[in-house]
CSV table of C-alpha atoms in Angstrom, one decimal:
chain,number,residue,atom,x,y,z
A,1,MET,CA,-45.8,35.3,190.3
A,2,GLY,CA,-43.3,32.8,191.7
A,3,GLY,CA,-46.1,30.7,193.3
A,4,PHE,CA,-48.1,31.0,190.1
A,5,ALA,CA,-45.2,29.7,188.0
A,6,VAL,CA,-44.7,26.8,190.4
A,7,SER,CA,-48.4,26.0,190.2
A,8,THR,CA,-48.3,26.0,186.4
A,9,VAL,CA,-45.4,23.6,186.3
A,10,LEU,CA,-46.9,21.2,188.8
A,11,ARG,CA,-50.2,21.3,186.9
A,12,GLY,CA,-48.4,20.3,183.7
A,13,SER,CA,-46.5,17.6,185.6
A,14,SER,CA,-49.9,16.1,186.7
A,15,TRP,CA,-50.9,15.8,183.1
A,16,VAL,CA,-47.6,14.0,182.3
A,17,VAL,CA,-48.0,11.6,185.2
A,18,SER,CA,-51.6,10.9,184.1
A,19,PHE,CA,-50.5,9.3,180.8
A,20,VAL,CA,-48.2,6.8,182.5
A,21,PRO,CA,-50.8,4.0,182.1
A,22,LEU,CA,-51.1,4.6,178.4
A,23,LEU,CA,-47.3,5.0,177.8
A,24,SER,CA,-46.4,1.9,179.8
A,25,LEU,CA,-49.1,-0.3,178.1
A,26,GLY,CA,-50.9,-0.7,181.4
A,27,PHE,CA,-48.0,-2.3,183.3
A,28,LEU,CA,-47.5,0.8,185.6
A,29,THR,CA,-51.2,1.5,186.2
A,30,TRP,CA,-51.5,-0.2,189.6
A,31,PRO,CA,-48.2,1.1,190.9
A,32,LEU,CA,-49.2,4.6,189.8
A,33,PHE,CA,-52.5,4.5,191.7
A,34,THR,CA,-50.8,2.9,194.7
A,35,VAL,CA,-48.4,5.8,195.1
A,36,LEU,CA,-51.2,8.3,194.5
A,37,ALA,CA,-53.3,6.6,197.2
A,38,VAL,CA,-50.5,6.8,199.7
A,39,ARG,CA,-49.6,10.4,198.7
A,40,ALA,CA,-53.2,11.6,198.9
A,41,ARG,CA,-54.3,9.2,201.7
A,42,SER,CA,-57.3,8.3,199.8
A,43,TRP,CA,-59.1,5.0,200.3
A,44,PRO,CA,-61.1,5.2,197.1
A,45,VAL,CA,-57.9,5.5,195.1
A,46,ALA,CA,-56.4,2.6,197.1
A,47,GLY,CA,-59.5,0.5,196.1
A,48,ALA,CA,-58.9,1.5,192.5
A,49,ALA,CA,-55.2,0.5,192.8
A,50,LEU,CA,-56.3,-2.9,194.1
A,51,GLY,CA,-58.7,-3.3,191.2
A,52,TYR,CA,-56.0,-2.4,188.7
A,53,LEU,CA,-53.7,-4.9,190.4
A,54,GLY,CA,-56.4,-7.6,189.9
A,55,LEU,CA,-56.8,-6.7,186.3
A,56,PHE,CA,-53.0,-6.9,185.9
A,57,ALA,CA,-53.0,-10.4,187.4
A,58,LEU,CA,-55.9,-11.4,185.1
A,59,GLU,CA,-53.9,-10.1,182.1
A,60,LEU,CA,-50.9,-12.2,183.1
A,61,TRP,CA,-53.0,-15.3,183.7
A,62,THR,CA,-54.8,-15.0,180.3
A,63,PHE,CA,-51.5,-14.3,178.4
A,64,ARG,CA,-51.6,-16.6,175.3
A,65,THR,CA,-54.5,-18.6,176.7
A,66,HIS,CA,-57.6,-16.4,176.5
A,67,GLU,CA,-56.9,-13.7,174.0
A,68,THR,CA,-60.2,-11.9,174.3
A,69,VAL,CA,-59.9,-11.6,178.1
A,70,PHE,CA,-56.3,-10.5,177.7
A,71,ASP,CA,-57.2,-7.8,175.2
A,72,ILE,CA,-60.1,-6.5,177.4
A,73,SER,CA,-57.8,-6.4,180.4
A,74,LEU,CA,-55.1,-4.6,178.5
A,75,PHE,CA,-57.6,-2.1,177.1
A,76,LEU,CA,-58.9,-1.3,180.6
A,77,LEU,CA,-55.5,-0.9,182.1
A,78,MET,CA,-54.4,1.4,179.4
A,79,VAL,CA,-57.4,3.5,178.4
A,80,ALA,CA,-59.5,3.3,181.5
A,81,GLY,CA,-56.5,3.8,183.7
A,82,THR,CA,-55.4,6.8,181.8
A,83,THR,CA,-58.9,8.3,181.9
A,84,HIS,CA,-59.1,7.7,185.6
A,85,ALA,CA,-55.6,9.2,186.2
A,86,VAL,CA,-56.6,12.4,184.3
A,87,LEU,CA,-59.8,12.7,186.4
A,88,VAL,CA,-57.9,12.5,189.7
A,89,ARG,CA,-54.7,14.3,188.6
A,90,HIS,CA,-55.4,17.2,191.1
A,91,LEU,CA,-54.7,14.8,193.9
A,92,TRP,CA,-50.9,14.7,193.1
A,93,PHE,CA,-50.2,18.4,193.9
A,94,ARG,CA,-53.3,19.4,195.8
A,95,ARG,CA,-51.5,22.2,197.7
A,96,VAL,CA,-51.1,24.2,194.5
A,97,TRP,CA,-54.4,23.4,192.9
A,98,ARG,CA,-56.5,26.4,192.9
A,99,ARG,CA,-60.2,26.0,193.8
A,100,PRO,CA,-62.7,28.0,191.8
A,101,ALA,CA,-64.3,30.7,193.8
A,102,PRO,CA,-67.5,32.8,193.3
A,103,VAL,CA,-66.8,36.3,191.8
A,104,GLU,CA,-68.6,38.0,194.7
A,105,ALA,CA,-66.5,36.3,197.4
A,106,ASP,CA,-63.8,38.9,197.7
A,107,VAL,CA,-61.6,37.2,200.4
A,108,MET,CA,-59.1,40.1,200.8
A,109,ALA,CA,-58.9,43.5,199.3
A,110,VAL,CA,-55.4,45.1,199.8
A,111,ASP,CA,-54.5,48.6,198.7
A,112,TYR,CA,-51.1,47.9,197.1
A,113,ALA,CA,-50.7,51.6,196.2
A,114,MET,CA,-50.7,52.5,199.9
A,115,VAL,CA,-48.3,49.7,200.7
A,116,SER,CA,-45.8,50.8,198.0
A,117,ALA,CA,-46.1,54.4,199.2
A,118,GLY,CA,-45.0,53.3,202.7
A,119,GLY,CA,-48.4,53.2,204.3
A,120,VAL,CA,-50.0,50.5,206.3
A,121,ALA,CA,-52.2,48.0,204.6
A,122,PRO,CA,-55.8,48.0,205.7
A,123,GLU,CA,-57.3,45.1,207.5
A,124,PRO,CA,-58.7,42.3,205.3
A,125,VAL,CA,-62.3,43.1,204.2
A,126,LEU,CA,-64.7,40.2,203.9
A,127,ALA,CA,-67.4,40.9,201.5
A,128,GLU,CA,-69.6,38.2,202.9
A,129,PRO,CA,-69.2,35.1,205.0
A,130,VAL,CA,-67.5,32.5,202.7
A,131,THR,CA,-67.2,28.8,203.6
A,132,VAL,CA,-63.9,27.5,202.2
A,133,GLU,CA,-62.6,24.0,202.9
A,134,GLU,CA,-58.9,25.1,203.0
A,135,PRO,CA,-58.9,28.8,204.0
A,136,VAL,CA,-55.1,29.1,204.2
A,137,GLN,CA,-54.6,27.7,200.7
A,138,ARG,CA,-57.4,29.9,199.4
A,139,LEU,CA,-55.7,32.9,200.9
A,140,LEU,CA,-52.4,32.0,199.3
A,141,ASP,CA,-54.0,31.6,195.9
A,142,GLU,CA,-55.7,35.0,196.2
A,143,ILE,CA,-52.3,36.6,197.1
A,144,ASP,CA,-50.7,35.0,194.0
A,145,GLU,CA,-53.5,36.5,191.8
A,146,LEU,CA,-53.0,39.9,193.3
A,147,VAL,CA,-49.2,39.8,192.8
A,148,GLU,CA,-49.8,38.7,189.2
A,149,GLN,CA,-52.1,41.7,188.7
A,150,SER,CA,-49.7,44.1,190.2
A,151,MET,CA,-46.9,43.0,187.8
A,152,ARG,CA,-48.9,43.5,184.5
A,153,ASP,CA,-47.9,47.1,184.1
A,154,GLY,CA,-44.1,47.0,184.7
A,155,GLU,CA,-41.9,46.8,187.7
A,156,PRO,CA,-43.2,44.4,190.5
A,157,GLN,CA,-43.9,46.0,193.9
A,158,VAL,CA,-41.1,44.0,195.5
A,159,GLY,CA,-38.5,45.0,192.8
A,160,TYR,CA,-37.6,41.6,191.4
A,161,ASP,CA,-38.5,40.2,188.0
A,162,TYR,CA,-39.0,36.5,189.0
A,163,ASP,CA,-37.5,35.4,185.7
A,164,ASP,CA,-40.4,37.0,183.8
A,165,PRO,CA,-39.3,37.1,180.1
A,166,THR,CA,-41.4,40.2,179.5
A,167,TYR,CA,-39.8,42.1,182.4
A,168,PRO,CA,-38.2,45.4,181.0
A,169,ASP,CA,-34.5,45.9,180.8
A,170,CYS,CA,-32.6,48.8,182.3
A,171,PRO,CA,-32.8,51.7,179.7
A,172,ASN,CA,-29.3,52.9,180.4
A,173,PRO,CA,-27.0,51.9,177.5
A,174,TYR,CA,-24.1,51.0,179.8
A,175,CYS,CA,-26.1,48.6,182.0
A,176,ASP,CA,-27.0,45.0,181.1
A,177,GLU,CA,-29.2,44.4,184.1
A,178,PRO,CA,-33.0,44.2,184.3
A,179,TRP,CA,-34.9,47.3,185.4
A,180,HIS,CA,-33.7,48.3,188.9
A,181,GLY,CA,-34.6,51.2,191.2
A,182,LEU,CA,-31.4,51.3,193.3
A,183,ALA,CA,-28.0,52.1,192.1
A,184,ILE,CA,-25.7,49.2,191.4
A,185,THR,CA,-22.2,49.6,193.0
A,186,THR,CA,-18.9,47.9,192.6
A,187,ARG,CA,-19.2,46.2,196.0
A,188,MET,CA,-22.7,44.8,195.1
A,189,GLU,CA,-21.3,43.4,191.8
A,190,ARG,CA,-18.4,41.9,193.7
A,191,MET,CA,-20.6,40.1,196.1
A,192,ARG,CA,-22.7,38.7,193.3
A,193,THR,CA,-19.6,37.6,191.4
A,194,TYR,CA,-18.1,35.7,194.3
A,195,GLY,CA,-21.5,34.3,195.4
A,196,GLU,CA,-21.0,35.4,199.0
A,197,VAL,CA,-22.9,38.1,200.9
A,198,ASP,CA,-21.0,40.3,203.3
A,199,LEU,CA,-23.1,40.1,206.5
A,200,ASP,CA,-21.7,43.6,207.5
A,201,TYR,CA,-22.7,45.2,204.3
A,202,ASP,CA,-24.9,48.3,204.6
A,203,TYR,CA,-26.2,50.0,201.4
A,204,ARG,CA,-26.3,53.4,203.1
A,205,ASP,CA,-22.5,53.2,203.9
A,206,ASP,CA,-21.5,51.8,200.5
A,207,ASP,CA,-19.1,54.4,199.0
A,208,SER,CA,-17.7,52.2,196.2
A,209,SER,CA,-17.9,53.2,192.5
A,210,VAL,CA,-21.4,53.3,191.1
A,211,LEU,CA,-21.8,51.2,188.0
A,212,CYS,CA,-25.4,52.3,187.2
A,213,PRO,CA,-27.3,55.0,189.1
A,214,GLY,CA,-30.6,53.3,188.5
A,215,SER,CA,-33.1,52.7,185.7
A,216,ALA,CA,-35.3,55.7,186.9
A,217,PHE,CA,-32.3,58.1,187.1
A,218,GLU,CA,-32.8,61.3,185.2
A,219,GLY,CA,-29.9,63.7,184.5
A,220,GLU,CA,-26.3,63.5,183.4
A,221,TRP,CA,-24.0,60.9,184.9
A,222,GLU,CA,-20.6,59.9,183.8
A,223,GLN,CA,-19.7,56.2,183.9
A,224,PRO,CA,-16.5,55.6,185.9
A,225,SER,CA,-13.4,54.6,184.0
A,226,HIS,CA,-12.1,51.0,184.0
A,227,GLU,CA,-9.1,52.0,186.1
A,228,VAL,CA,-11.2,53.6,188.9
A,229,THR,CA,-13.5,50.6,189.0
A,230,ALA,CA,-10.6,48.1,189.2
A,231,ASP,CA,-9.0,50.1,192.0
A,232,ARG,CA,-12.2,50.2,194.0
A,233,TRP,CA,-12.8,46.5,193.3
A,234,GLU,CA,-9.4,45.6,194.7
A,235,SER,CA,-9.7,48.0,197.7
A,236,ALA,CA,-13.1,46.8,198.8
A,237,PRO,CA,-13.2,44.8,202.0
A,238,ALA,CA,-12.5,41.1,201.5
A,239,LEU,CA,-15.5,38.8,201.8
A,240,PRO,CA,-15.3,36.1,204.5
A,241,PRO,CA,-13.9,32.9,202.8
A,242,PRO,CA,-16.2,29.9,202.8
A,243,ASP,CA,-15.6,27.2,205.3
A,244,PRO,CA,-13.4,24.6,203.7
A,245,GLU,CA,-13.9,22.0,206.4
A,246,PRO,CA,-16.7,19.5,205.5
A,247,ASP,CA,-19.2,18.2,208.1
A,248,PRO,CA,-17.5,15.3,209.8
A,249,VAL,CA,-20.7,13.4,210.2
A,250,VAL,CA,-21.4,13.6,206.5
A,251,ALA,CA,-17.9,12.3,205.8
A,252,LEU,CA,-18.4,9.4,208.2
A,253,ARG,CA,-21.7,8.4,206.7
A,254,ALA,CA,-20.4,8.6,203.2
A,255,ARG,CA,-17.5,6.3,204.1
A,256,ALA,CA,-19.9,3.8,205.8
A,257,ASP,CA,-22.2,3.9,202.8
A,258,THR,CA,-19.3,3.0,200.6
A,259,LEU,CA,-18.3,0.0,202.8
A,260,TRP,CA,-21.7,-1.5,203.3
A,261,THR,CA,-22.7,-1.0,199.7
A,262,ALA,CA,-19.6,-2.8,198.6
A,263,VAL,CA,-20.3,-5.7,201.0
A,264,ALA,CA,-23.9,-6.0,199.8
A,265,ARG,CA,-23.2,-5.4,196.1
A,266,PRO,CA,-22.6,-9.1,195.1
A,267,ALA,CA,-26.3,-9.8,195.6
A,268,VAL,CA,-27.3,-7.2,193.1
A,269,LEU,CA,-24.7,-8.5,190.6
A,270,ILE,CA,-26.0,-12.1,191.0
A,271,VAL,CA,-29.5,-10.9,190.3
A,272,VAL,CA,-28.4,-8.9,187.2
A,273,ALA,CA,-26.4,-11.8,185.9
A,274,SER,CA,-29.3,-14.2,186.4
A,275,TRP,CA,-31.6,-11.7,184.6
A,276,LEU,CA,-29.3,-11.5,181.6
A,277,LEU,CA,-28.8,-15.2,181.5
A,278,ALA,CA,-32.6,-15.8,181.5
A,279,MET,CA,-33.1,-13.3,178.7
A,280,VAL,CA,-30.2,-14.7,176.6
A,281,SER,CA,-31.5,-18.3,177.1
A,282,MET,CA,-34.7,-17.3,175.2
A,283,PHE,CA,-32.7,-17.7,172.1
A,284,LEU,CA,-30.6,-20.8,173.0
A,285,ALA,CA,-31.2,-24.5,173.6
A,286,PRO,CA,-30.8,-25.7,177.3
A,287,ALA,CA,-27.6,-27.5,176.4
A,288,GLN,CA,-26.1,-24.3,175.1
A,289,TRP,CA,-27.0,-21.9,177.9
A,290,ARG,CA,-26.6,-24.2,181.0
A,291,TRP,CA,-22.8,-23.6,181.0
A,292,LEU,CA,-23.3,-19.9,181.2
A,293,THR,CA,-24.4,-20.4,184.8
A,294,VAL,CA,-20.7,-20.1,185.7
A,295,VAL,CA,-21.1,-16.3,185.0
A,296,VAL,CA,-23.5,-16.1,187.9
A,297,GLY,CA,-21.2,-18.0,190.2
A,298,VAL,CA,-18.1,-15.8,189.6
A,299,MET,CA,-19.9,-12.5,190.2
A,300,ALA,CA,-19.7,-12.5,194.0
A,301,PRO,CA,-16.0,-13.7,194.3
A,302,LEU,CA,-14.9,-11.2,191.6
A,303,TRP,CA,-16.5,-8.3,193.4
A,304,ALA,CA,-15.2,-9.4,196.8
A,305,GLY,CA,-11.7,-9.7,195.3
A,306,TRP,CA,-12.0,-6.2,193.8
A,307,VAL,CA,-13.0,-4.7,197.1
A,308,TYR,CA,-10.2,-6.4,198.9
A,309,GLY,CA,-7.7,-5.2,196.4
A,310,CYS,CA,-9.0,-1.6,196.6
A,311,GLU,CA,-9.4,-1.5,200.3
A,312,LYS,CA,-6.4,0.7,201.0
A,313,ARG,CA,-7.5,3.2,198.3
A,314,LEU,CA,-11.1,3.3,199.5
A,315,PHE,CA,-10.8,3.3,203.3
A,316,PRO,CA,-8.3,4.3,206.0
A,317,ASP,CA,-6.0,1.6,207.4
A,318,GLY,CA,-7.9,-0.9,209.5
A,319,TYR,CA,-11.3,0.7,208.9
A,320,ALA,CA,-12.9,-2.2,206.9
A,321,ARG,CA,-11.5,-4.9,209.2
A,322,LYS,CA,-12.7,-3.2,212.3
A,323,ARG,CA,-16.2,-2.6,211.0
A,324,LEU,CA,-16.6,-6.2,209.7
A,325,ARG,CA,-15.3,-7.7,212.9
A,326,ALA,CA,-17.9,-5.7,214.8
A,327,ARG,CA,-20.6,-7.0,212.6
A,328,ARG,CA,-19.6,-10.6,211.9
A,329,SER,CA,-23.0,-11.2,210.4
A,330,ALA,CA,-21.9,-9.2,207.4
A,331,LEU,CA,-19.0,-11.7,206.8
A,332,ALA,CA,-21.5,-14.6,207.0
A,333,ALA,CA,-23.6,-12.7,204.5
A,334,VAL,CA,-20.7,-12.5,202.0
A,335,VAL,CA,-20.1,-16.3,202.4
A,336,LEU,CA,-23.9,-16.9,201.8
A,337,MET,CA,-23.8,-14.8,198.6
A,338,VAL,CA,-20.8,-16.6,197.2
A,339,TRP,CA,-22.4,-20.0,197.9
A,340,GLY,CA,-25.7,-18.9,196.5
A,341,GLY,CA,-24.1,-17.8,193.3
A,342,TRP,CA,-22.8,-21.3,192.5
A,343,LEU,CA,-26.2,-23.0,193.1
A,344,PRO,CA,-27.2,-22.8,189.3
A,345,MET,CA,-24.1,-24.8,188.4
A,346,ARG,CA,-25.9,-27.9,189.7
A,347,TRP,CA,-27.9,-27.9,186.5
A,348,ALA,CA,-24.7,-27.8,184.5
A,349,TRP,CA,-23.2,-30.7,186.4
A,350,GLU,CA,-26.4,-32.8,186.1
A,351,PRO,CA,-27.7,-32.5,182.5
A,352,PRO,CA,-30.6,-34.8,183.0
A,353,LEU,CA,-32.3,-32.1,185.0
A,354,ASP,CA,-35.3,-30.5,183.4
A,355,PRO,CA,-34.7,-26.9,182.0
A,356,ALA,CA,-37.4,-25.6,184.4
A,357,GLU,CA,-35.3,-26.9,187.3
A,358,GLY,CA,-32.4,-24.9,185.9
A,359,TYR,CA,-34.6,-21.7,186.0
A,360,PHE,CA,-35.7,-22.5,189.5
A,361,ALA,CA,-32.1,-22.8,190.5
A,362,LEU,CA,-31.5,-19.3,189.2
A,363,VAL,CA,-34.4,-18.0,191.3
A,364,ILE,CA,-33.2,-19.8,194.4
A,365,ALA,CA,-29.7,-18.5,193.9
A,366,CYS,CA,-31.0,-14.9,193.7
A,367,ALA,CA,-33.2,-15.5,196.8
A,368,VAL,CA,-30.1,-16.7,198.8
A,369,ALA,CA,-28.0,-13.8,197.6
A,370,CYS,CA,-30.8,-11.3,198.5
A,371,LEU,CA,-31.0,-12.9,202.0
A,372,GLY,CA,-27.3,-12.0,202.4
A,373,HIS,CA,-28.1,-8.5,201.1
A,374,ALA,CA,-30.8,-8.2,203.8
A,375,VAL,CA,-28.5,-9.3,206.5
A,376,VAL,CA,-26.0,-6.6,205.6
A,377,GLN,CA,-28.5,-3.8,205.2
A,378,ILE,CA,-30.6,-4.6,208.3
A,379,GLY,CA,-27.4,-5.2,210.3
A,380,ARG,CA,-26.2,-1.7,209.7
A,381,VAL,CA,-28.8,-0.3,212.1
A,382,ARG,CA,-28.4,-3.0,214.7
A,383,PRO,CA,-26.7,-1.7,217.9
A,384,VAL,CA,-23.2,-3.1,218.5
A,385,ALA,CA,-21.9,-3.6,222.0
A,386,GLY,CA,-19.0,-1.3,222.8
A,387,ALA,CA,-19.5,0.9,219.7
A,388,SER,CA,-17.9,4.3,219.7
A,389,MET,CA,-19.8,7.5,219.1
A,390,GLU,CA,-18.3,7.6,215.6
A,391,GLU,CA,-19.7,4.2,214.8
A,392,MET,CA,-23.1,5.0,216.2
A,393,THR,CA,-23.5,8.1,214.0
A,394,GLU,CA,-22.3,6.4,210.7
A,395,THR,CA,-25.8,5.5,209.6
A,396,ASP,CA,-28.8,7.8,209.4
A,397,PRO,CA,-31.7,5.3,210.1
A,398,THR,CA,-34.3,7.6,208.4
A,399,ALA,CA,-32.3,8.1,205.3
A,400,HIS,CA,-31.3,4.4,205.1
A,401,GLY,CA,-34.9,3.2,205.3
A,402,GLU,CA,-36.0,5.8,202.6
A,403,ASN,CA,-33.1,4.8,200.3
A,404,LEU,CA,-34.2,1.2,200.4
A,405,VAL,CA,-37.8,2.1,199.6
A,406,VAL,CA,-36.6,4.2,196.7
A,407,LEU,CA,-34.4,1.4,195.4
A,408,GLY,CA,-37.2,-1.1,195.6
A,409,PHE,CA,-39.6,1.2,193.9
A,410,GLY,CA,-37.1,2.0,191.2
A,411,TRP,CA,-36.5,-1.7,190.4
A,412,MET,CA,-40.2,-2.3,190.4
A,413,LEU,CA,-41.1,0.6,188.1
A,414,PHE,CA,-38.3,0.1,185.6
A,415,GLY,CA,-37.0,-3.5,185.9
A,416,LEU,CA,-40.3,-5.4,186.0
A,417,PRO,CA,-42.2,-3.5,183.2
A,418,ILE,CA,-39.1,-3.5,180.9
A,419,THR,CA,-38.7,-7.3,181.4
A,420,LEU,CA,-42.4,-8.0,180.8
A,421,LEU,CA,-42.6,-5.7,177.7
A,422,PHE,CA,-39.2,-6.7,176.3
A,423,GLY,CA,-39.8,-10.4,176.9
A,424,TRP,CA,-43.3,-10.3,175.5
A,425,ILE,CA,-42.2,-8.7,172.3
A,426,LEU,CA,-39.2,-10.9,171.8
A,427,GLY,CA,-41.2,-14.0,172.7
A,428,TYR,CA,-42.7,-14.1,169.2
A,429,LEU,CA,-39.2,-14.5,167.8
A,430,ALA,CA,-37.4,-16.4,170.6
A,431,TYR,CA,-36.7,-20.1,170.8
A,432,GLN,CA,-37.6,-20.3,174.5
A,433,PRO,CA,-40.3,-17.6,175.1
A,434,GLY,CA,-41.1,-19.0,178.6
A,435,ALA,CA,-37.6,-18.0,179.8
A,436,MET,CA,-39.0,-14.5,180.2
A,437,TRP,CA,-40.7,-15.6,183.4
A,438,ALA,CA,-37.4,-16.6,184.9
A,439,ALA,CA,-36.1,-13.0,184.3
A,440,VAL,CA,-39.3,-11.6,185.9
A,441,ALA,CA,-38.9,-13.9,188.9
A,442,VAL,CA,-35.3,-12.9,189.7
A,443,ASN,CA,-36.2,-9.2,189.3
A,444,ALA,CA,-39.2,-9.7,191.6
A,445,VAL,CA,-37.0,-11.4,194.2
A,446,LEU,CA,-34.7,-8.3,194.4
A,447,VAL,CA,-37.7,-5.9,194.7
A,448,LEU,CA,-39.2,-8.0,197.5
A,449,ALA,CA,-35.9,-8.1,199.3
A,450,LEU,CA,-35.6,-4.3,199.2
A,451,PHE,CA,-39.1,-3.7,200.4
A,452,ILE,CA,-38.8,-6.2,203.2
A,453,GLU,CA,-35.5,-4.6,204.2
A,454,SER,CA,-36.9,-1.1,204.3
A,455,GLY,CA,-39.9,-2.2,206.4
A,456,ALA,CA,-37.6,-4.0,208.9
A,457,VAL,CA,-35.3,-0.9,209.1
A,458,LYS,CA,-38.2,1.4,209.7
A,459,ILE,CA,-39.7,-0.8,212.4
A,460,MET,CA,-36.4,-1.4,214.2
A,461,THR,CA,-35.4,2.2,214.2
A,462,LYS,CA,-39.0,3.6,214.8
A,463,THR,CA,-38.6,6.0,211.9
A,464,ARG,CA,-41.8,5.0,210.0
A,465,GLU,CA,-44.5,7.5,209.1
A,466,ASP,CA,-48.2,6.8,208.9
A,467,GLY,CA,-48.4,5.7,205.3
A,468,ASP,CA,-45.0,3.9,205.0
A,469,LEU,CA,-45.9,0.4,206.2
A,470,PRO,CA,-49.3,0.2,204.4
A,471,MET,CA,-47.5,1.2,201.1
A,472,ILE,CA,-44.7,-1.3,201.6
A,473,VAL,CA,-47.1,-4.1,202.5
A,474,PHE,CA,-49.3,-3.3,199.5
A,475,LEU,CA,-46.4,-3.3,197.1
A,476,THR,CA,-44.9,-6.4,198.6
A,477,ILE,CA,-48.2,-8.3,198.1
A,478,GLY,CA,-48.4,-7.2,194.5
A,479,VAL,CA,-44.8,-8.1,193.6
A,480,GLY,CA,-45.1,-11.3,195.6
A,481,ALA,CA,-48.2,-12.3,193.6
A,482,LEU,CA,-46.2,-11.6,190.4
A,483,LEU,CA,-43.3,-13.8,191.7
A,484,VAL,CA,-45.7,-16.7,192.5
A,485,TRP,CA,-47.3,-16.3,189.1
A,486,SER,CA,-43.9,-16.4,187.4
A,487,LEU,CA,-42.9,-19.5,189.2
A,488,LEU,CA,-46.1,-21.2,188.2
A,489,ARG,CA,-45.6,-20.2,184.6
A,490,ILE,CA,-42.0,-21.7,184.6
A,491,GLY,CA,-43.3,-24.9,186.0
A,492,ALA,CA,-46.1,-25.2,183.5
A,493,THR,CA,-44.0,-24.3,180.4
A,494,GLN,CA,-42.8,-27.0,178.0
A,495,PHE,CA,-39.3,-25.8,177.2
A,496,GLN,CA,-37.7,-26.9,173.9
A,497,PRO,CA,-34.9,-29.5,174.2
C-alpha cells in the first residue's frame, strides 16, 4: 500500500510538471525537456529540447518585428510543448510507472493465508512464459497489488495501517490507537513519547503496566489507575540519551561554507543591483538613472565591510585570516569585484556616452564580478600546499559541484523567465522598454558563471557523473545564446534621450 501511495503521488506530480510549458507561457519549455532528457537519458527528448530552444530563439528574434511568426512560435511552445510533455510524462518517474500486463500472465501467486498462519510461502508459479522488459519492476508492482488486495478487508497482514484513512480504530473505549493485535504497555508508550528505541527492549520481558490489552482482546480487563501508570513510567529503565556532540566534519564544512559564501557574495549583490537598475531605468530617462550606478558600486565594499565587522562573531579568532592567506586568489577576487562594481560609474562621469554603452557597462561589471565569484568557488577545491587535515576536509567536492548546478538552474528557471515575462508586460507602459534586455543580460551572466563553475569543479575533482557535463554544456549554450541575443538587442535599440 505504501508503494502504491508513492506511485499515485508521483503520477500526479508528472501531470503537474507536464503543464509547466503552458503556465510559463513557453519560456520554460526547453529547460523542462532538457532536464527530462538528462533524467531519462533519451536522445529523442534531447532532440525535442533542442527544437524547442530553436523555437524560443525564433520567438525572441521576432519579438515586435514579425508578429505572425512570434505568435506561431509562442503557440507551439505553449500548446505543443504541453501536449508533448503530457505524452512523455511517464519518463519522469519511470521506476513507479506500472506497465499494463495481460490478465493471464500471473507472474506470482502467493498464499497469504499460509504466510499469516506461520507457514512457508510456496515457490512462485509462472502461468506461462512472459517476456517483460523490466522483470524486477514488474514483480514489485505485482507485490503492491497483492498487498493492496490483502488490506481491503481490515487489518493488513503486517499489522500497520500505512496512514490509511479507512483503517479501523481500536474498539476499546479507553484506547485512542488504531487497531492493534499486541498489547500496548507503558514502556512502549514511553519509547514512542521520547522518540528513542531501547535496543535492549524485549516484548516478552516487558512487565510494565498494560495500557490496552489489544483490539482483539475478549474478556474483562480493568484499566490501571493513573498512580500505578505514573509509578511504572518513572521506574522504567532510562533510555539512552542522544549523542549531543555534532559531527566535527559537518561543523567544519558549515563554517567553511559561511566564509567562502561571504567572500563570493559581492558578485551576486552586484548582479542583483544591476538587474534592479535595469528594470527601474525602463521608466526613467538616461539622465535620471545614470547616477543610480553608484548603488552598484557600493554593494561590494558594503558587504566586505559588514563581513569584516562581524568576523569575530561568525568565526573563531584568526580563522578567516588564516584561510584567506592560504588562498590569496580569494583576496584578489574581492579586489576584482570591488573594481568591477564601479565600472558603470564611467557612464555617469561621461554623459556624452550613448545609453546603450551604459547598459553594456552594467553587463561588463557583472561579468567582472562573476569572474571573481568563479575564482573563489573554484579555488575552494584547489589543493593548498601544507594544508592540514582539517583544511582538506572542509569542502565536500561532490556536494559543492551539485550546489553550483542547483544555483545556476534555479537562477535560470526563475530569474530569466520572470525577467522576460515581467519586462515584456511592462514594456507596453515603460519609457525605455529596451532596458529589459539589459536585465536579461546581467541575469544570464550569473547563470553562465554558475554553470561554468560547476563544470570546472566536477572536472577538477573527478566527481562528475555520465550526464552531468552534457547537461551543463547544453544549458550553457542555451543561456549563452540568450546573452548574445540580449546584447544584440541592446545595441540595436534606439533609447529615448
